[in-house]
Coordinates of C-alpha atoms in Angstrom, one line a residue:
Chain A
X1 CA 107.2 75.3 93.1
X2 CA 104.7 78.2 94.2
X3 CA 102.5 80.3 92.4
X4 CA 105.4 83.1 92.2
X5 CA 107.7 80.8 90.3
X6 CA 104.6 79.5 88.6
X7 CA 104.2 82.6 87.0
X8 CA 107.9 83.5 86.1
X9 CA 107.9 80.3 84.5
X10 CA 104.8 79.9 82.4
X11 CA 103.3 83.6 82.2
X12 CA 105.4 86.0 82.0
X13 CA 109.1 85.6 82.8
X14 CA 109.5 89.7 83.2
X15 CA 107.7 88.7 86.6
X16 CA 110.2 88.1 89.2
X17 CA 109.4 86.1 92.5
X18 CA 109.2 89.0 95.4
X19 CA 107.6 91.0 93.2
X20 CA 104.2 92.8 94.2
X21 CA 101.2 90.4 92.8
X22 CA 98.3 92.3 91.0
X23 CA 96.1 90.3 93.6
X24 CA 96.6 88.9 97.5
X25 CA 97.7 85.6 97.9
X26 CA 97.3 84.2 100.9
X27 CA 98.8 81.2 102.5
X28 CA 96.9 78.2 104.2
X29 CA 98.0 74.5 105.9
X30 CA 94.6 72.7 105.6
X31 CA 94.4 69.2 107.4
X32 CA 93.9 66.5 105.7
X33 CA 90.3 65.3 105.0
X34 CA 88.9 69.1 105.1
X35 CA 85.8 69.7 102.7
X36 CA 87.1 73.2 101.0
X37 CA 84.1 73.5 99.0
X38 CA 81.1 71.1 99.2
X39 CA 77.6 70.9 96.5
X40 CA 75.7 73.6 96.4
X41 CA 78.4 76.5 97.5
X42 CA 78.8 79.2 95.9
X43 CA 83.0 78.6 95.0
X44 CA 84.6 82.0 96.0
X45 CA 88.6 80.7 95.9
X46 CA 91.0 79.3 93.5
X47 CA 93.9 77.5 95.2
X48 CA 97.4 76.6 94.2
X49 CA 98.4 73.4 95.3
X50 CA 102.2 73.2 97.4
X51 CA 102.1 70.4 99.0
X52 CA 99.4 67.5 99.2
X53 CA 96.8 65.6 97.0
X54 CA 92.9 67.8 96.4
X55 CA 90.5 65.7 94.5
X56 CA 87.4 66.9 92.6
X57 CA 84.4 64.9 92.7
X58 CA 80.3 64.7 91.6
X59 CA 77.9 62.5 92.8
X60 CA 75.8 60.9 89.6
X61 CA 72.0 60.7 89.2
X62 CA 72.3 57.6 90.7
X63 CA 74.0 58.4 94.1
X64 CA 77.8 57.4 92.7
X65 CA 80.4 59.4 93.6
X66 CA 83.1 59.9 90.3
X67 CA 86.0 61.3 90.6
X68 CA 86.8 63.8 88.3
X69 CA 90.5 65.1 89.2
X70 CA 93.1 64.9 91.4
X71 CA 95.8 67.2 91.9
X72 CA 99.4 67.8 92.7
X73 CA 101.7 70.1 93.7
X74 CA 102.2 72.8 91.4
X75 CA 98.5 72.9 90.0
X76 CA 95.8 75.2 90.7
X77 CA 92.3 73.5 91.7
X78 CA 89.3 74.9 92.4
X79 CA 85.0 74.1 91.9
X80 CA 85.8 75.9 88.5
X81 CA 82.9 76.4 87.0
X82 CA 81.3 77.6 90.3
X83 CA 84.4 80.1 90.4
X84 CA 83.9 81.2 87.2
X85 CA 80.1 82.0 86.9
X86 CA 79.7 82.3 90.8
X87 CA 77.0 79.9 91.0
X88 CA 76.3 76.9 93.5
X89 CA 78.4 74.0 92.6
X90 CA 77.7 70.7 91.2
X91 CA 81.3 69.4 92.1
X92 CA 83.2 68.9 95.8
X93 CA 86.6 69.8 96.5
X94 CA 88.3 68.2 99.2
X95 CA 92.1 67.2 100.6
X96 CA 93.1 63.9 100.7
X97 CA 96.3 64.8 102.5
X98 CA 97.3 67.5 104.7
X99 CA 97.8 70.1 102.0
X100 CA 99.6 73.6 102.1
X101 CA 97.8 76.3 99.8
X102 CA 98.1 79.5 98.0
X103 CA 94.8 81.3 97.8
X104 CA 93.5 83.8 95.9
X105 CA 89.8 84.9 96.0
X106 CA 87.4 85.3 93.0
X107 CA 86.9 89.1 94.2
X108 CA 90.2 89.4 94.2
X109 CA 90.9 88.2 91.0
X110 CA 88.2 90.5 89.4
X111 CA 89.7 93.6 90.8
X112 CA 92.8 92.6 89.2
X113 CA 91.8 91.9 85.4
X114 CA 90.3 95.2 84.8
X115 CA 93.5 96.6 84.5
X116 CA 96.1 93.9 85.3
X117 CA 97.8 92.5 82.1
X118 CA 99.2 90.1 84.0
X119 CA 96.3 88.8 86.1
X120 CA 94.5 88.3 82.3
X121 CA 97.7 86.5 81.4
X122 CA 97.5 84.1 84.2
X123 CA 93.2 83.2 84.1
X124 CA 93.8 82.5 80.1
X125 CA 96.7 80.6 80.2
X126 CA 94.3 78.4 83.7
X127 CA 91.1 78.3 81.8
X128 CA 92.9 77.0 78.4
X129 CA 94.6 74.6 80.4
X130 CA 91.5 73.4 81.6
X131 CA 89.6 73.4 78.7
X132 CA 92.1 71.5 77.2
X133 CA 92.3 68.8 80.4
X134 CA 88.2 68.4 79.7
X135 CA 88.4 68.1 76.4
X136 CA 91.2 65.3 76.9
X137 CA 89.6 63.5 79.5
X138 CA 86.2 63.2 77.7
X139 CA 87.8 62.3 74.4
X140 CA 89.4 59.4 76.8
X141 CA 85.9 58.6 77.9
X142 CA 85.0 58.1 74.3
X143 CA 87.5 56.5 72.7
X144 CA 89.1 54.5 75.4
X145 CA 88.4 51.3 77.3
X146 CA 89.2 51.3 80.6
X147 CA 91.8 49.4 80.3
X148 CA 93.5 51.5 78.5
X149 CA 92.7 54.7 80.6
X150 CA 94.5 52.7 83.3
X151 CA 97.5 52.2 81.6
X152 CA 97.4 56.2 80.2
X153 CA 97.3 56.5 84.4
X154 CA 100.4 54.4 85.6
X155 CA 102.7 55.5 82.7
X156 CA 101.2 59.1 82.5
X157 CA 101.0 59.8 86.1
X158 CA 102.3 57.1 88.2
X159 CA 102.6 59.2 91.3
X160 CA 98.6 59.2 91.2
X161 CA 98.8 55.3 90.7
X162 CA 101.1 55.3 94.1
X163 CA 99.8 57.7 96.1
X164 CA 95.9 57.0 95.8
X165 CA 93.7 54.2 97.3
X166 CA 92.4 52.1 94.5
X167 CA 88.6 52.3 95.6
X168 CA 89.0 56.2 94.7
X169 CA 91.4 55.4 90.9
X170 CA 88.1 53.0 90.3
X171 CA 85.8 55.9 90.5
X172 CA 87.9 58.3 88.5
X173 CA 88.3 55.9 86.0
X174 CA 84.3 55.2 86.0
X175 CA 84.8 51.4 87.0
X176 CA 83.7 49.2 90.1
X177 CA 86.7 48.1 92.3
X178 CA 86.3 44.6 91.7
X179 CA 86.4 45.8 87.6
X180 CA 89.1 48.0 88.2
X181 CA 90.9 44.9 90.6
X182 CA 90.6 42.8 87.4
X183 CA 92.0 45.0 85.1
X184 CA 95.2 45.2 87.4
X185 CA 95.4 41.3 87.3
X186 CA 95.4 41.3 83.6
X187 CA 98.2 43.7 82.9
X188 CA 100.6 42.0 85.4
Chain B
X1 CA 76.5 91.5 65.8
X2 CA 80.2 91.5 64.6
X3 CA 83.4 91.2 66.9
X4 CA 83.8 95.1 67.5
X5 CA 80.6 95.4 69.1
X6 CA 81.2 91.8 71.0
X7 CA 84.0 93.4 72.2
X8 CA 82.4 96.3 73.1
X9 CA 79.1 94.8 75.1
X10 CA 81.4 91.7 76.8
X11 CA 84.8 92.3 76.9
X12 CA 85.6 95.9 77.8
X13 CA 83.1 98.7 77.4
X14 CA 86.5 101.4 77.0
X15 CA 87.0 99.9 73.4
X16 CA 84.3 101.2 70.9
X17 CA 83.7 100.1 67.9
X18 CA 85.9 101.6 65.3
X19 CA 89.0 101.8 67.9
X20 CA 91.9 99.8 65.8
X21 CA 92.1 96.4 67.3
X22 CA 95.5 94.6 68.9
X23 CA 95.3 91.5 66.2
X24 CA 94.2 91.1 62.8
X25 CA 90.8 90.8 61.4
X26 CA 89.7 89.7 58.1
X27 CA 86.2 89.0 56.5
X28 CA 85.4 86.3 54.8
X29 CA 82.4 84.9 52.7
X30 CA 82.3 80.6 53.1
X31 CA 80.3 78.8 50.8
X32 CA 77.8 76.4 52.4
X33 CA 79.1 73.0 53.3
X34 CA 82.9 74.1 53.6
X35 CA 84.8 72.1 56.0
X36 CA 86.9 74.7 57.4
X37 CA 89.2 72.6 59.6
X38 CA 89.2 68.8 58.9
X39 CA 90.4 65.9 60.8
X40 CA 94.3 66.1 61.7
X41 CA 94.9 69.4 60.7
X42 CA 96.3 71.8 63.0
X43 CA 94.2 74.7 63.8
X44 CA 95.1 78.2 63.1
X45 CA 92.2 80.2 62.8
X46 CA 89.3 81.8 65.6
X47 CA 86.1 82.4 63.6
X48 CA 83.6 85.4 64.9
X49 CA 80.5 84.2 63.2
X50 CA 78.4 86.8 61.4
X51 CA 75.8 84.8 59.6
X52 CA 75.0 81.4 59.1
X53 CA 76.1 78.1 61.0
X54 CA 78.6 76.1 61.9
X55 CA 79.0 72.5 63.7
X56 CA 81.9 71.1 65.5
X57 CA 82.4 67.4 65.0
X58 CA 84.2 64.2 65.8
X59 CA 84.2 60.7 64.8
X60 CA 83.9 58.0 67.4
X61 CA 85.7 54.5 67.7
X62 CA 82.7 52.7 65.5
X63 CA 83.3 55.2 63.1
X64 CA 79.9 56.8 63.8
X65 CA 79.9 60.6 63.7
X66 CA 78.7 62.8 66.6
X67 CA 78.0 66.5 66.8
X68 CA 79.6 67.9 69.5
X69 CA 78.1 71.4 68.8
X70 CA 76.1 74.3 66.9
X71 CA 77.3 77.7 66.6
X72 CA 75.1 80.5 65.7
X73 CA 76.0 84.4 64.7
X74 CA 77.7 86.1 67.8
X75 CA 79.6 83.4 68.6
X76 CA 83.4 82.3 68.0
X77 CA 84.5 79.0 66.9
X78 CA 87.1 76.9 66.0
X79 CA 88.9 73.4 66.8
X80 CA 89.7 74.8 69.9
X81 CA 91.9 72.6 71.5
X82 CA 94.1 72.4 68.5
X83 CA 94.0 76.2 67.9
X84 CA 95.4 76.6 71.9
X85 CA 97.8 73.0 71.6
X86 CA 98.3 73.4 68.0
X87 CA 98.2 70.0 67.7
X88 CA 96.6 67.7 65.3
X89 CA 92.9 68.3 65.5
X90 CA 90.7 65.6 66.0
X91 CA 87.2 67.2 65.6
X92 CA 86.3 68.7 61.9
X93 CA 84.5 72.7 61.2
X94 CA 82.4 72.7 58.8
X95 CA 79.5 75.5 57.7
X96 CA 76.7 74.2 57.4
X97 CA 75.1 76.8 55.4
X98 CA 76.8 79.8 53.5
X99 CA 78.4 82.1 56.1
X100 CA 80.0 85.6 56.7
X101 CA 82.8 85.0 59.5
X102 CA 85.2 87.8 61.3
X103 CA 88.6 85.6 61.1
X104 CA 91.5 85.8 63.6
X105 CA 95.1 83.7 63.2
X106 CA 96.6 82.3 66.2
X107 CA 99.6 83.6 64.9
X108 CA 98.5 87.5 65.3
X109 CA 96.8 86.0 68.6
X110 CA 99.7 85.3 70.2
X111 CA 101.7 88.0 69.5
X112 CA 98.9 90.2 70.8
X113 CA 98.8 88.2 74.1
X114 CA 102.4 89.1 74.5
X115 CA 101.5 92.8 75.9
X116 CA 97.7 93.7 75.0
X117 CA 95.5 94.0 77.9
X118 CA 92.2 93.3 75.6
X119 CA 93.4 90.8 73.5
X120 CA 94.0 88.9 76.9
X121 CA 90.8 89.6 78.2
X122 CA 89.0 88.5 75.0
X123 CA 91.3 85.1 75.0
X124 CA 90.6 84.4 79.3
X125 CA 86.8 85.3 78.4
X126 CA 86.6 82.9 75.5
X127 CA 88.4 80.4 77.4
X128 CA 86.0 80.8 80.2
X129 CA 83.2 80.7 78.0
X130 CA 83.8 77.3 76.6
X131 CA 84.9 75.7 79.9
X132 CA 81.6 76.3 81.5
X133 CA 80.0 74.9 78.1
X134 CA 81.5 72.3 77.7
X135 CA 81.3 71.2 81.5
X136 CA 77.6 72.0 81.1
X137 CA 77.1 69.5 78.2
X138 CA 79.9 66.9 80.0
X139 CA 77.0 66.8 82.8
X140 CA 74.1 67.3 80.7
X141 CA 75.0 63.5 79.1
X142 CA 75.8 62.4 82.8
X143 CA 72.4 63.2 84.4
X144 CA 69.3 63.8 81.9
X145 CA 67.9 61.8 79.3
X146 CA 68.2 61.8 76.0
X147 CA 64.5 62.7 76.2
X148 CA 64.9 65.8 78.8
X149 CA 68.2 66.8 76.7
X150 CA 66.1 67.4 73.6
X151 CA 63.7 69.2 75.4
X152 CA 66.2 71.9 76.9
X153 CA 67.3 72.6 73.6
X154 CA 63.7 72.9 71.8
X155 CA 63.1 75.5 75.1
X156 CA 66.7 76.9 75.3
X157 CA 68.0 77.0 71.5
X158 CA 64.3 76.9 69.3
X159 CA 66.4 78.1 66.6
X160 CA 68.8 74.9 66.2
X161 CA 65.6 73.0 66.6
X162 CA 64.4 74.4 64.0
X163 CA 67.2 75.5 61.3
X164 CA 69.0 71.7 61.4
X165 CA 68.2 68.8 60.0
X166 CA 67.0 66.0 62.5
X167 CA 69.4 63.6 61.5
X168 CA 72.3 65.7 62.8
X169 CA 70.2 66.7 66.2
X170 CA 70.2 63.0 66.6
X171 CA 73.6 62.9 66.2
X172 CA 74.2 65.9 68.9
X173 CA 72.2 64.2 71.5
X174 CA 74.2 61.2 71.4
X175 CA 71.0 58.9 69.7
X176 CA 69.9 57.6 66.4
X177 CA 67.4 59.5 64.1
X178 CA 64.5 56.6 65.0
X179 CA 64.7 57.5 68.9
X180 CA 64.7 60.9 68.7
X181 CA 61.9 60.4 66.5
X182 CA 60.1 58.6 68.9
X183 CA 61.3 61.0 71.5
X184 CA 59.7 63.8 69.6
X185 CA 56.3 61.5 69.0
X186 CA 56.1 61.2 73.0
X187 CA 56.3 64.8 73.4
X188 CA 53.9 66.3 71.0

């Protein structure tokens, strides 16, 4: 899916793909590995995912990297908060695969929601979809072992089970490897 | 401040007060210690909060009770997840004291989102809002102390220092009432 369809589908089906966008969208292969925004930039792009794995991360007071999202085709991801409020970020994003892009830039997208209805559409519908995502995930963190959280991960998203090295599922679920190796052994 | 001038000052400076508005908007009067939305109920209101304060909470797994936040006048609040999902909710609203609140339906919400440019401003902006918040508090908890939490919020919010009991900013800050007072003995 691109962002096009994207739209027709979930904000507002009297868009048609091919039409004209309220904002540019441009297109990018980025290999894999690539740093798209690191700590302490300024994040000045949100990206829709078409092909490959991005991941999100922080490090911790401590010098821990966590994990806090991966993504997949047909998601946007971006250093959201940094996007929103244009101030350096706390968070990395970064390609674990070879990944093809959609792009749209923060000026861009400011341009279009002072008069677009449909560029308003489209960041409400993202930011309550990822206010919703936080809210989840730290209501997990709360209420969940990690145990549990595991097994939300390989029925809820198995594709993230298969597709990602175990050292980096242990981070995102907040658990060593050797915990997280453990935790595997029980369940099977 | 009510939700006209809000509108006016944040959302777009075109709309003055007075201008009819794209949703309904009732007043109410709440006597203190209403709980607005309680545990499991779907949310269908947006509160604009004219006077008075409300508190957003949850109960965790040992059935302890933690505040996840204060609102003051000028803000909105709501279960928000659950007013977005509408889905059970799983934190309660309460007032904490008697309050005067500006009262939108998710109902006349949506139907406005269907073709009103400031209702979907208002709704991206709100949205926005409370992502950066709540990522804000998510890392608060993940690098400061409990210690150099209370002290942002005795710099950044004196007035919720001051207007709430002590028992419920212990429960905000994630610690018993006997180590924030402790915390509060250190500091003075």
């Amino acid at each position: 899916m691109n962002l096009e369809l994207f739209i027709h589908q979930y904000v507002d089906s009297d868009y048609k793909p091919g039409d004209p966008l309220p904002f540019t969208v441009d297109e990018w292969t980025i290999p894999k590995h690539t740093i798209l925004t690191d700590y302490g930039q300024v994040e000045r792009k949100a990206y829709f995912l078409l092909k490959g794995i991005a991941k999100i991360s922080m490090i911790r007071q401590d010098g821990e990297e966590r994990v806090l999202e991966f993504f997949f085709p047909g998601q946007f991801f971006s250093a959201y908060s940094s996007f929103l409020n244009q101030k350096p970020s706390d968070v990395q994003v970064k390609v674990l695969t070879e990944a093809h892009v959609q792009v749209l830039t923060h000026e861009s997208m400011q341009a279009a929601y002072a008069h677009s209805l449909l560029a308003n559409k489209l960041g409400r519908l993202a930011a309550e979809f990822y206010y919703i995502r936080k809210t989840q995930r730290e209501k997990d963190f709360l209420t969940k072992t990690a145990s549990e959280r595991y097994l939300d991960l390989l029925h809820g998203r198995p594709e993230l089970v298969q597709q990602i090295p175990i050292q980096m599922i242990a981070k995102y679920l907040g658990v060593t490897a050797e915990s997280l190796s453990r935790i595997r052994k029980a369940i099977s």
